[in-house]
Coordinates of C-alpha atoms and ligand atoms in Angstrom, one line a residue:
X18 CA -23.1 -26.2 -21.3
X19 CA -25.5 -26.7 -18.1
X20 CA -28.5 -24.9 -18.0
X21 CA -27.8 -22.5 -16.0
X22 CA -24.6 -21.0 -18.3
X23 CA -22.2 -22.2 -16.2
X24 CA -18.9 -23.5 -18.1
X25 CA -18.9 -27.7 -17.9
X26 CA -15.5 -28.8 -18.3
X27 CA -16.9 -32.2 -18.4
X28 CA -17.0 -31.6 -22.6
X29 CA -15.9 -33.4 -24.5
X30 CA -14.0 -30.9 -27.5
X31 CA -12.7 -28.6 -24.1
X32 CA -11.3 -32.3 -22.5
X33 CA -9.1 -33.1 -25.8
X34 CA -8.0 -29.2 -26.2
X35 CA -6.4 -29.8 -22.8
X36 CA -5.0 -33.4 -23.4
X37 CA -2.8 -32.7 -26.1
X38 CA -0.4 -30.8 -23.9
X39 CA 1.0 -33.3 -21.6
X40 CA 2.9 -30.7 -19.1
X41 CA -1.3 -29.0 -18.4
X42 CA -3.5 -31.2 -16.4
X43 CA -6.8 -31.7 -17.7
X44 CA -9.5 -30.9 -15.4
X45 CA -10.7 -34.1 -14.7
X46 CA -12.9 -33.4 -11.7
X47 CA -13.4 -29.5 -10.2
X48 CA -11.0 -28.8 -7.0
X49 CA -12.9 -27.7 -4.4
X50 CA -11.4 -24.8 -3.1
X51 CA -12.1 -22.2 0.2
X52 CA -11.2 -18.9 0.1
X53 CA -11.2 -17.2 3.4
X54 CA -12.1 -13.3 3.3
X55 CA -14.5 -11.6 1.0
X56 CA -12.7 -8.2 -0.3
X57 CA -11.8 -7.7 -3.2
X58 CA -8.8 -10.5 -4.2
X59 CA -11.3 -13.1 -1.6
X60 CA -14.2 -12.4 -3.6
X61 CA -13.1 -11.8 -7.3
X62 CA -11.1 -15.1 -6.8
X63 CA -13.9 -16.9 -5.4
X64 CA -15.8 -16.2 -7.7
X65 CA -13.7 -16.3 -10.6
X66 CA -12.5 -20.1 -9.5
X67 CA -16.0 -21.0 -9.5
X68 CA -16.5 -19.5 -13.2
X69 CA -13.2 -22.0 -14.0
X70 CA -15.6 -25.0 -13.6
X71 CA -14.4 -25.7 -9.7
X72 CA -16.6 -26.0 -6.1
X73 CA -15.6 -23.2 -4.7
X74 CA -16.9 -21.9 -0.3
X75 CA -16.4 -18.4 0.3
X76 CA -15.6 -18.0 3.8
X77 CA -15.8 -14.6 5.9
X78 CA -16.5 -13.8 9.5
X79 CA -18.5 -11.2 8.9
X80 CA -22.5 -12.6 9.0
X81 CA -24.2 -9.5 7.3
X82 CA -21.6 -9.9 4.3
X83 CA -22.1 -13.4 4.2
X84 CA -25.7 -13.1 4.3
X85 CA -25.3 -10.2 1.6
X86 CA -23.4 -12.3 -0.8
X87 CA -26.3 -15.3 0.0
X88 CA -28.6 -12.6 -1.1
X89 CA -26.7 -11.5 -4.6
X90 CA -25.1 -8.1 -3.6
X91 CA -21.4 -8.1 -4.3
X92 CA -21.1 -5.5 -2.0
X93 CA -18.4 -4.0 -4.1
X94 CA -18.5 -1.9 -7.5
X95 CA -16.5 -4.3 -10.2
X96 CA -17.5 -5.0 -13.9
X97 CA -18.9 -8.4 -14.5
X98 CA -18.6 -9.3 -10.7
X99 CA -22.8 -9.6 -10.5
X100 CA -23.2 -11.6 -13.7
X101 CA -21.0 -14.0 -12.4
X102 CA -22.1 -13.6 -8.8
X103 CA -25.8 -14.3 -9.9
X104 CA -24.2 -17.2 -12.5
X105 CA -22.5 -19.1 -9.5
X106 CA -24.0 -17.6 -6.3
X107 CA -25.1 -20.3 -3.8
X108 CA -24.2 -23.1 -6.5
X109 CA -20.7 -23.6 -7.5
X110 CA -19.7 -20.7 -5.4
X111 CA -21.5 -20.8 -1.3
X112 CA -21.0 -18.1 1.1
X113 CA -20.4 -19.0 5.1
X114 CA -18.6 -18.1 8.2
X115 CA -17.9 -21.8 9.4
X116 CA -14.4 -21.9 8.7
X117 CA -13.7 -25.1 10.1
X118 CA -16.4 -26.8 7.6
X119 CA -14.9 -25.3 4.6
X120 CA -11.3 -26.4 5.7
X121 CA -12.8 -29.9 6.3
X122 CA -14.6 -30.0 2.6
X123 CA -12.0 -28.2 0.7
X124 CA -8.5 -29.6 -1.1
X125 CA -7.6 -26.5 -1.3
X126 CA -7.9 -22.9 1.3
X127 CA -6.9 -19.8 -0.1
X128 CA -6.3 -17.1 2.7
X129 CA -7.0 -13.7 1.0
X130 CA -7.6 -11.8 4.3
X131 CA -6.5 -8.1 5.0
X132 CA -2.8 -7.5 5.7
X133 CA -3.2 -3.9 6.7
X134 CA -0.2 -1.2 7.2
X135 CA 1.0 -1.2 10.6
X136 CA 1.7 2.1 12.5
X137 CA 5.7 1.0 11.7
X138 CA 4.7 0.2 7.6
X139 CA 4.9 -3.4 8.0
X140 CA 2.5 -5.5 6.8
X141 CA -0.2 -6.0 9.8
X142 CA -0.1 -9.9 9.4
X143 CA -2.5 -11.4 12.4
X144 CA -5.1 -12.0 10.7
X145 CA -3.3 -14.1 8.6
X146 CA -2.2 -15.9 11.5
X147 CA -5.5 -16.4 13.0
X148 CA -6.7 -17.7 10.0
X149 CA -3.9 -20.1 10.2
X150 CA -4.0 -20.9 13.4
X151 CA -8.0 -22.0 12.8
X152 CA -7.5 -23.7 9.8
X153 CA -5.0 -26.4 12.0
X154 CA -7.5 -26.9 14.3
X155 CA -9.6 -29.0 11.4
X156 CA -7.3 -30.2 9.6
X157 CA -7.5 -34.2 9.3
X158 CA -6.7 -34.8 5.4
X159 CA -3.8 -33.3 3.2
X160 CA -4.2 -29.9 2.3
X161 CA -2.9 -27.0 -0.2
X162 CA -2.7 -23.9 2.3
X163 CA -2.6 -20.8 -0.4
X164 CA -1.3 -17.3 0.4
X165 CA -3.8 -14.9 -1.9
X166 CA -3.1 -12.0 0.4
X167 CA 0.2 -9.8 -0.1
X168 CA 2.4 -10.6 2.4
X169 CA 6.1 -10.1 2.9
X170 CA 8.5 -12.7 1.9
X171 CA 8.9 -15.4 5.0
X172 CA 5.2 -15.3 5.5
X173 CA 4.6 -18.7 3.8
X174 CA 7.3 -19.8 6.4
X175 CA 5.3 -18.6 9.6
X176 CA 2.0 -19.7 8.7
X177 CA 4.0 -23.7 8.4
X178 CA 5.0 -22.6 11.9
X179 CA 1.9 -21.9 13.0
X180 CA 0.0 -25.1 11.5
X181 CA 2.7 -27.4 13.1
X182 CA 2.3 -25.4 16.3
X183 CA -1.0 -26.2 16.5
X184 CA 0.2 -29.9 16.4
X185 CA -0.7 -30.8 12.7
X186 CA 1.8 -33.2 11.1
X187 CA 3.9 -31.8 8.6
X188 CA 2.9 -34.6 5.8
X189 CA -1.0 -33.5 6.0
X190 CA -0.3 -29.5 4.1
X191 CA 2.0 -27.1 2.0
X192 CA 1.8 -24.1 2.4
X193 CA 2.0 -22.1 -1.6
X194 CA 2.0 -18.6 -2.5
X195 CA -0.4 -17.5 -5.3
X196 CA 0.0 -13.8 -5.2
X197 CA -2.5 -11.9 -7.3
X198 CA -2.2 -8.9 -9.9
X199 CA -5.5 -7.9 -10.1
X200 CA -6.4 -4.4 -10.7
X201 CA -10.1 -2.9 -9.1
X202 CA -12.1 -2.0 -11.7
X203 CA -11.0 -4.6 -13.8
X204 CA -10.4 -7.6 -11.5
X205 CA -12.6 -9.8 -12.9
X206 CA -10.9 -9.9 -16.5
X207 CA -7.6 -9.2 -15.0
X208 CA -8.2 -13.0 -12.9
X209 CA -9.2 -14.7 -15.9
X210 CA -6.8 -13.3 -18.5
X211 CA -4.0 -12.7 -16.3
X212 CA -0.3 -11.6 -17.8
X213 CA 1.2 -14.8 -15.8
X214 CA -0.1 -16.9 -12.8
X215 CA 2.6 -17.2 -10.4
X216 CA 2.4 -20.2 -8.1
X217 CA 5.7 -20.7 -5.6
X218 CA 5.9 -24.0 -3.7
X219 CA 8.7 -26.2 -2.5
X220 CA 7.0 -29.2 -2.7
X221 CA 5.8 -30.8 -6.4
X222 CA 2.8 -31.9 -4.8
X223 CA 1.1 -28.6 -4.1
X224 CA 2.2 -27.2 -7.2
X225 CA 0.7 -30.1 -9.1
X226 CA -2.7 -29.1 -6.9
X227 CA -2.5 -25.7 -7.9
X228 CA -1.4 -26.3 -11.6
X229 CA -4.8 -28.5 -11.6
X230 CA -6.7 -25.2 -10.4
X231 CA -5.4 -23.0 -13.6
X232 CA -5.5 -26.0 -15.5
X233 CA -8.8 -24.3 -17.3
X234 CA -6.9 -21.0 -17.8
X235 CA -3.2 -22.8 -18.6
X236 CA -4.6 -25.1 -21.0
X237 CA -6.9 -22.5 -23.1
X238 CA -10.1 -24.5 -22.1
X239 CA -12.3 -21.9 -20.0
X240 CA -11.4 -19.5 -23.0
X241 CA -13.3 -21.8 -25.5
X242 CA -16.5 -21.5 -23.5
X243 CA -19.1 -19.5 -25.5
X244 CA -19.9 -17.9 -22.3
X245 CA -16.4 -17.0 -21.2
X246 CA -15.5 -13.7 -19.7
X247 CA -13.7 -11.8 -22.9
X248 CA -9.9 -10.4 -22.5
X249 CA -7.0 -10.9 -23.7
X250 CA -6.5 -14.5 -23.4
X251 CA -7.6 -16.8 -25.7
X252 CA -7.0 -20.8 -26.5
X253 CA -4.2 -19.7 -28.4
X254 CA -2.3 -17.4 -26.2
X255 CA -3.6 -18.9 -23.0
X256 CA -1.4 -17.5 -19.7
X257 CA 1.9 -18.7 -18.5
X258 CA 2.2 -20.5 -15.2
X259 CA 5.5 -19.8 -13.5
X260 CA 6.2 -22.3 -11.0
X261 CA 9.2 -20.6 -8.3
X262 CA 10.4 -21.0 -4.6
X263 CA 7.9 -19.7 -2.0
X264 CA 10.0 -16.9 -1.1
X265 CA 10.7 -15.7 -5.1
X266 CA 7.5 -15.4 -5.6
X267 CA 6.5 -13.9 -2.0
X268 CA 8.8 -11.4 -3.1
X269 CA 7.7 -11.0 -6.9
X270 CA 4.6 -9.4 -5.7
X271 CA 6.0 -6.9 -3.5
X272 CA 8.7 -5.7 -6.3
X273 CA 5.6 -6.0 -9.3
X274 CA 3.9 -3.5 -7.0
X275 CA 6.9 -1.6 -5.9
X276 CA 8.5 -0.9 -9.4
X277 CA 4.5 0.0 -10.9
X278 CA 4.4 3.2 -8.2
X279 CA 8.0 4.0 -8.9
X280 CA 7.6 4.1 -12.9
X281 CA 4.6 6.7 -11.6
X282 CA 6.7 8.6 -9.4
X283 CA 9.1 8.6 -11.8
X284 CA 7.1 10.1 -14.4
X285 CA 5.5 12.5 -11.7
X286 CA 9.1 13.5 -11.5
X287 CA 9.7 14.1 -15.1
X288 CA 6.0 16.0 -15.1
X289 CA 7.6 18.3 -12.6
X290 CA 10.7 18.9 -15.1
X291 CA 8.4 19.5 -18.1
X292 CA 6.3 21.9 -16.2
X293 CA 9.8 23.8 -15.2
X294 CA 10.7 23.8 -18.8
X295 CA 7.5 24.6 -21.2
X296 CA 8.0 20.8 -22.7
X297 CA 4.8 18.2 -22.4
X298 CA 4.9 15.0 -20.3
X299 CA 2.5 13.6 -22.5
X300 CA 5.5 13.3 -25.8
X301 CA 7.8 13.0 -23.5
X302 CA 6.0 9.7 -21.8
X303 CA 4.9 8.6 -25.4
X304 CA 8.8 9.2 -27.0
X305 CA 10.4 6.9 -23.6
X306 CA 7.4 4.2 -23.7
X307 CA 7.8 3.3 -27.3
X308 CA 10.8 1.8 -26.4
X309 CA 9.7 -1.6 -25.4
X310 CA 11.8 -2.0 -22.8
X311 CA 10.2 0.7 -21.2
X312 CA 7.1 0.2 -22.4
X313 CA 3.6 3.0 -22.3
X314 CA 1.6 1.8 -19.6
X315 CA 1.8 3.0 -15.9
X316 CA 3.4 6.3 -17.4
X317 CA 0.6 8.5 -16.6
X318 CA 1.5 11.7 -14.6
X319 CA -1.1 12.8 -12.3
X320 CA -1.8 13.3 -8.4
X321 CA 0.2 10.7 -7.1
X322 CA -0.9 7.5 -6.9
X323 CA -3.4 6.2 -4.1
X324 CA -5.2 2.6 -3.3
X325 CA -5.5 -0.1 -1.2
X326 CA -2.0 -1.7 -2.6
X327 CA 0.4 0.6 -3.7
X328 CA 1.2 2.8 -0.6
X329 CA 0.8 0.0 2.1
X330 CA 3.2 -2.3 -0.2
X331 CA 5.9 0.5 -1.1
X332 CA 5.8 1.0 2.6
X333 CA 5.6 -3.1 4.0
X334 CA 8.8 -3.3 0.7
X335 CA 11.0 -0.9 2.2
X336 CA 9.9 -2.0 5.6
X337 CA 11.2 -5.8 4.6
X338 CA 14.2 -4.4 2.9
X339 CA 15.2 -2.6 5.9
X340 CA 14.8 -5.2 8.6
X341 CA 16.6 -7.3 6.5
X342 CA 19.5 -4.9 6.5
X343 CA 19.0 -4.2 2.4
X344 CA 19.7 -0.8 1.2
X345 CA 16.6 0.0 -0.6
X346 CA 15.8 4.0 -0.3
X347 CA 15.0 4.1 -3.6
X348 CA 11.4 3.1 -2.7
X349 CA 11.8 6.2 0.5
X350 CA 12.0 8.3 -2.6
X351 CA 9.1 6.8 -4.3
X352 CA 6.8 8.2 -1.4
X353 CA 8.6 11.7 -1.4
X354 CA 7.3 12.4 -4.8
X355 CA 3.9 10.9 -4.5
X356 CA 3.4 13.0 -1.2
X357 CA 5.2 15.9 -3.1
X358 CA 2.8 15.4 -5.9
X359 CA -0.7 16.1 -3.9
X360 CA 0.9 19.6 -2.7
X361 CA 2.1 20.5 -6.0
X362 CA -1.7 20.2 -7.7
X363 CA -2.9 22.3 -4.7
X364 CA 0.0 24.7 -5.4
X365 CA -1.2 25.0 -9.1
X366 CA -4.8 26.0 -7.8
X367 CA -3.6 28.3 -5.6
X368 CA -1.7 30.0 -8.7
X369 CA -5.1 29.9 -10.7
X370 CA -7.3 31.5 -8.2
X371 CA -4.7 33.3 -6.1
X372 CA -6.3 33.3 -2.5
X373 CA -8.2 30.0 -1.4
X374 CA -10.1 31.0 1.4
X375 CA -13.5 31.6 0.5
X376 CA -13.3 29.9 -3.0
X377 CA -16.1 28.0 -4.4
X378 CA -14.6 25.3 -6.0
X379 CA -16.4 22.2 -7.9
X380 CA -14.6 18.6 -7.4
X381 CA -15.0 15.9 -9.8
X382 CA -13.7 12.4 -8.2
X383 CA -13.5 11.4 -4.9
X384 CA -12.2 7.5 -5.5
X385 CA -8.0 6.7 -6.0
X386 CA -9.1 6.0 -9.8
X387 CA -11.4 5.4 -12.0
X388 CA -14.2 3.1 -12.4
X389 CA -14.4 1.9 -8.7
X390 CA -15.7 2.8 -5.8
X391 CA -13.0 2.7 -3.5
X392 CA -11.8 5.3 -1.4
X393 CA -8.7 4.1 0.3
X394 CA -5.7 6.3 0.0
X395 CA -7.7 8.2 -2.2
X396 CA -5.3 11.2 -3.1
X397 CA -8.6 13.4 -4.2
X398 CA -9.7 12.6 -0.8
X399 CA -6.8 13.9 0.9
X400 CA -6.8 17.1 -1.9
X401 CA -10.5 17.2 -0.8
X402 CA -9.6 17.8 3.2
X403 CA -6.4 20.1 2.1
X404 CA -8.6 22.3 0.6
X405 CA -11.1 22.4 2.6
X406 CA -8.4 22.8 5.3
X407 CA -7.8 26.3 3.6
X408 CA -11.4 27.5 3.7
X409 CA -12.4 26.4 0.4
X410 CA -15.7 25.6 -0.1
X411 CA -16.4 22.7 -1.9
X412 CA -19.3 20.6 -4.3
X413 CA -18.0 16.9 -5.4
X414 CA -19.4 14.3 -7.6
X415 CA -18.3 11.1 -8.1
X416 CA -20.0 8.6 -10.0
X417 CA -20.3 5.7 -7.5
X418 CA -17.4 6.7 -4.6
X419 CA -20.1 9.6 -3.1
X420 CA -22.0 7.3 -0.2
X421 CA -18.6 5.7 1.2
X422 CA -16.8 9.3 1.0
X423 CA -19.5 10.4 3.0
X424 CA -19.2 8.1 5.8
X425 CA -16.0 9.6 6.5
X426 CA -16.5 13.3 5.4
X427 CA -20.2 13.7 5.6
X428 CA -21.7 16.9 4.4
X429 CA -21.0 20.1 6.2
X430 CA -21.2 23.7 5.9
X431 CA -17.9 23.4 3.7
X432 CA -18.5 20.3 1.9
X433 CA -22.0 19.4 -0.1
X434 CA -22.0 15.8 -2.4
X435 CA -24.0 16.7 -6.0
X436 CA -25.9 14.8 -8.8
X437 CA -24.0 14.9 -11.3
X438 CA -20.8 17.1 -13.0
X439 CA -22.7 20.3 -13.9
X440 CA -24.4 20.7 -10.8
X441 CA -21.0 20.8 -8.9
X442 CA -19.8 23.3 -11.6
X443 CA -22.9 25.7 -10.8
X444 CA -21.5 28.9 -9.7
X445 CA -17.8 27.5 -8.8
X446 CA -15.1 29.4 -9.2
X447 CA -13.1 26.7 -10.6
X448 CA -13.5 23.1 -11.5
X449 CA -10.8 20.4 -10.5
X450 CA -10.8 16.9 -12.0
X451 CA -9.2 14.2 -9.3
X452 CA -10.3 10.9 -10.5
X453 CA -9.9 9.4 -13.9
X454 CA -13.3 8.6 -14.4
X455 CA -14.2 7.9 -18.2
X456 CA -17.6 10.1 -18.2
X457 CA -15.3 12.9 -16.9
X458 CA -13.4 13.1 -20.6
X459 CA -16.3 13.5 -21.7
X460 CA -17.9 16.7 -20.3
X461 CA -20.1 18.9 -22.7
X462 CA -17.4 21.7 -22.4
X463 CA -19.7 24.4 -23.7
X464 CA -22.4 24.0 -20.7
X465 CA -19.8 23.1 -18.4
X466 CA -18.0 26.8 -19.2
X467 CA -21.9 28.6 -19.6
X468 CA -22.2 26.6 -15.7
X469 CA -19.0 27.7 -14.4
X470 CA -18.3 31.3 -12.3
X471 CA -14.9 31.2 -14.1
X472 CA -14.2 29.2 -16.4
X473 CA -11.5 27.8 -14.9
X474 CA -10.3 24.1 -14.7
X475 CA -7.2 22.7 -12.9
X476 CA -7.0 18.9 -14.7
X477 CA -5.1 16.5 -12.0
X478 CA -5.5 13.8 -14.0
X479 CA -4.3 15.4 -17.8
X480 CA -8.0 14.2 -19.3
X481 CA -8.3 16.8 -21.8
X482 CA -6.1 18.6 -24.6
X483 CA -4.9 21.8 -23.7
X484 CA -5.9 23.2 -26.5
X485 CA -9.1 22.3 -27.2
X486 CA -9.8 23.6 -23.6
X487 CA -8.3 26.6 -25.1
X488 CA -10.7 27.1 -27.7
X489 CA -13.8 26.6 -26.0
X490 CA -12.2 29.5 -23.8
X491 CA -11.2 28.1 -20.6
X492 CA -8.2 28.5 -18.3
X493 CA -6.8 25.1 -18.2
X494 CA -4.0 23.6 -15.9
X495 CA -3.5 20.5 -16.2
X496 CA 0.3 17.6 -15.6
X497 CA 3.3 18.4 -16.9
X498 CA 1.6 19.9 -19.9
X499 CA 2.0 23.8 -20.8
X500 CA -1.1 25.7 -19.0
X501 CA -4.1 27.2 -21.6
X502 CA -5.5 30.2 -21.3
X503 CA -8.3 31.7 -23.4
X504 CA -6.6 33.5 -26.0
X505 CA -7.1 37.1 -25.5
X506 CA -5.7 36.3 -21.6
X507 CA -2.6 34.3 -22.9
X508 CA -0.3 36.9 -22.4
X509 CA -1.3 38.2 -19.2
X510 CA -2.4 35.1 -17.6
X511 CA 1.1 33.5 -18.5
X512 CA 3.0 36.0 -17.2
X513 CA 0.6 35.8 -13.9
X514 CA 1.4 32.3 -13.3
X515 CA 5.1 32.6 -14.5
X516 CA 5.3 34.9 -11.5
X517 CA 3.4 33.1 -8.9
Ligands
LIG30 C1 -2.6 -2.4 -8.2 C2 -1.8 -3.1 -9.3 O1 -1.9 -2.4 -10.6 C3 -2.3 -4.6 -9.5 O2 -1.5 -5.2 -10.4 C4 -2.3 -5.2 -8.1 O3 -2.8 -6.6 -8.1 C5 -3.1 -4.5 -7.1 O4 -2.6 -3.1 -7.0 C6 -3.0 -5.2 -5.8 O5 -1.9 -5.3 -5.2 O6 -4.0 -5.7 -5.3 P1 -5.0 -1.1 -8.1 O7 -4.6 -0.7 -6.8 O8 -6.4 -1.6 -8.4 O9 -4.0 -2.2 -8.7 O10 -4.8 0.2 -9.1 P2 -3.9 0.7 -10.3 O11 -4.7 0.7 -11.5 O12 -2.6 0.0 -10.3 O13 -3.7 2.2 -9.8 C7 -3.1 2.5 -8.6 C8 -2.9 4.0 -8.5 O14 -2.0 4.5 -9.4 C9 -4.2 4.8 -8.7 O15 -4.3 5.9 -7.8 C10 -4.0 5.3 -10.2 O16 -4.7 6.5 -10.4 C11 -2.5 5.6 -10.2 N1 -1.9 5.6 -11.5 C12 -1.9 4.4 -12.2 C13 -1.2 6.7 -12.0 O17 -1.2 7.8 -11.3 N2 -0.6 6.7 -13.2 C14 -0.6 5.5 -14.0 O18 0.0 5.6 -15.1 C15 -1.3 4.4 -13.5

């Protein structure tokens, strides 16, 4: 180990735990790699290649960001992502905007720019393309061009297009597709101990390039570093590397992403059913996941889900699918229910507090989940404006999403940020839980009910049991669960909301 903690694959004992297996390259030298953009796959993966032992420029054409990065702010809120910043930062891992140098140093570019959604739901592919079209203009030497980015399937074939365009010989780059799967929150861990790395090329070439990058990951190696990030990878379960055409595994990442949000409109759907019939999603979810075919995970009911990937992929999927002349309005009803499900939780406050205009109501979480900060396609966002659409008035805390929620709703006479839960409790006449945050399961439920007008919560995210909400005498609606109700207004109360 260097002196400065950072993972030598140079070792001697990591060398001959990679040598045995003759299909895994060892890592000889590091690759150096670029990776254009800076979000969250750009900089995770960055970062995370430079943890991997490899020379790794980050590239972005955005100076303050660079210069932020330069300076040690990860400008984004992701366990482990400082350590590792300030472990690599301006060492194995440099921050620039020059383009062209990094595509002239590096063996290897990663493009893991924005592909926004498009007014249509396509994918909004030009800055791909422009990246593209400037990493041509310096290329001299053979290169791996990588897709990071999602993109529809034939992107890999365009950006060829546009290198050869641009007059580069076809013998000097491959273009590969190295989709990612990792999750905010968790993207650091979820990059190093991935499920399966999926790396689609049609020349052996590139894939032996990239099979050289995950070589450290592949061969079990980075996970014998005393200083390794933990998960659930180890030396003896290291990750798979599936090796497929370009367009498979273009494709694989659409469909991954596709068939997570439709396993959680599909349980929003079976929610719905339990709420109609007095059963609960939660043994219902638990009774169909423990078949492993099914499997538990990605079965939670809730608000619908929200993000930077899922809607714009569902949408750029059956965008793709329909230009290509595919039947595939399954995915048409994947979006029904997950817009059905945000009018649904606001119907369900509307039958605990009867009127909404005028109500004082306390919001906790304002980002799509838990444990980040993001704020795109935030469903308690868009809950947020509903209600505030119907005269609510309304006090929100979120742990770390409050400053970038306020850039696009800033504080007004309807809408005031707090410290902390109970202060947005103070006075309300009911409490709603949006986000999954952890420190939101675990509320001191007698203050919060002492804090509280009414002690009233509507649970969009299913965080507590019914009937320990119950107990500590609080009107409690919550997913596909059967509502609580202190118990000397269970009778009434039921037959209120059985008639709203
Ligand atoms: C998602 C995928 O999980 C990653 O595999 C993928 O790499 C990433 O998109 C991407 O394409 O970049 P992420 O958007 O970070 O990751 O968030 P998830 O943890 O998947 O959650 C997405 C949304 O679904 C959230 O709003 C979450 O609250 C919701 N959700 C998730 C549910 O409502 N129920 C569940 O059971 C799980």
């Amino acid at each position: 180990m260097s002196s400065n903690n950072v993972p030598d694959y140079s070792n001697s004992r990591i060398r001959s735990a990679v040598q045995p297996n003759a299909s895994t390259p060892s890592l000889r030298e590091p690759v150096s790699i670029a990776v254009v953009g800076s979000g969250y796959v750009g900089l995770v993966a960055a970062v995370c290649f430079a943890e991997m032992g490899h020379d790794v420029i980050c590239v972005d054409n955005d100076e303050s960001k660079v210069k932020a990065l330069q300076g040690g702010d990860t400008l984004i809120h992701e366990t482990y992502l400082p350590e590792l910043l300030n472990r690599h930062g301006n060492r194995r891992v440099r921050f620039m905007t020059d383009l062209a140098e990094a595509t002239r140093e590096c063996k290897a570019i990663f493009i893991a720019v924005g592909t926004p959604q498009s007014e249509t739901g396509d994918a909004d592919l030009s800055y791909v393309e422009a990246v593209a079209s400037e990493i041509a203009r310096s290329l001299t030497t053979y290169k791996v061009i990588v897709e990071k980015s999602t993109v529809p399937v034939y992107t890999n074939e365009w950006i060829r297009r546009v290198i050869e365009r641009n007059g580069v010989a076809r013998e000097l780059f491959d273009v590969v597709s190295n989709p990612e799967f990792l999750r905010e929150g968790t993207a650091v861990a979820d990059f190093l101990h991935p499920d399966r790395i999926v790396v689609g090329s049609d020349t052996p070439r590139a894939a032996a390039v990239l099979a050289e990058i995950y070589a450290p990951l592949t061969s079990g190696a980075y996970y014998e570093s005393p200083n390794a990030i933990s998960g659930v990878c180890s030396v003896e379960t290291p990750p798979p590397l599936l090796n497929t055409s370009t367009k498979s595994s273009e494709i694989i990442k659409h469909a991954s992403n596709a068939f997570l949000a439709l396993k959680i409109s599909f349980i929003n759907a079976v929610a719905n059913l339990c709420e109609a019939t007095d059963a609960n999603v939660e043994q219902v979810a638990r009774g169909m996941g423990l078949d492993r075919r099914i499997g538990t995970r990605f079965l939670r009911p809730g608000i619908g889900y929200g993000g930077s990937c899922f809607p714009k992929d569902v949408a750029a999927f059956r965008s793709v699918a329909e230009q290509l002349g595919t039947d595939f309005s399954l995915l048409t009803e994947v979006e029904k229910i997950n817009a059905t499900q945000k009018k649904r939780f606001l119907g369900k406050v509307r039958s605990a507090l009867w009127t909404l205009r005028g109500k004082k109501l306390a919001v906790l979480g304002l980002a799509f989940k838990g444990e980040t900060d993001d704020i795109r396609e935030s469903p308690a966002i868009e809950l947020v404006q509903m209600l505030l659409g119907e005269g609510c008035t309304i006090r929100a805390y979120d742990p770390a999403a409050i400053s970038r929620t306020q850039q696009i709703l800033p504080a007004s006479a309807g809408l005031a940020y707090a410290e902390d839960s109970y202060a947005a409790a103070a006075d309300a006449d009911a409490l709603l839980i949006l986000t999954d945050w952890k420190e939101f399961s675990e509320l001191d439920l007698h203050r919060l009910n002492k804090t509280l007008r009414y002690p009233i919560i509507i649970d969009g995210r299913n965080l507590y049991d019914p009937h320990v909400m119950q107990q500590h005498g609080f009107t409690y609606l919550s997913v596909g669960r059967p509502a609580a109700y202190p118990v000397r207004d269970a009778v009434t109360n039921a037959a209120v909301t059985v008639g709203s």
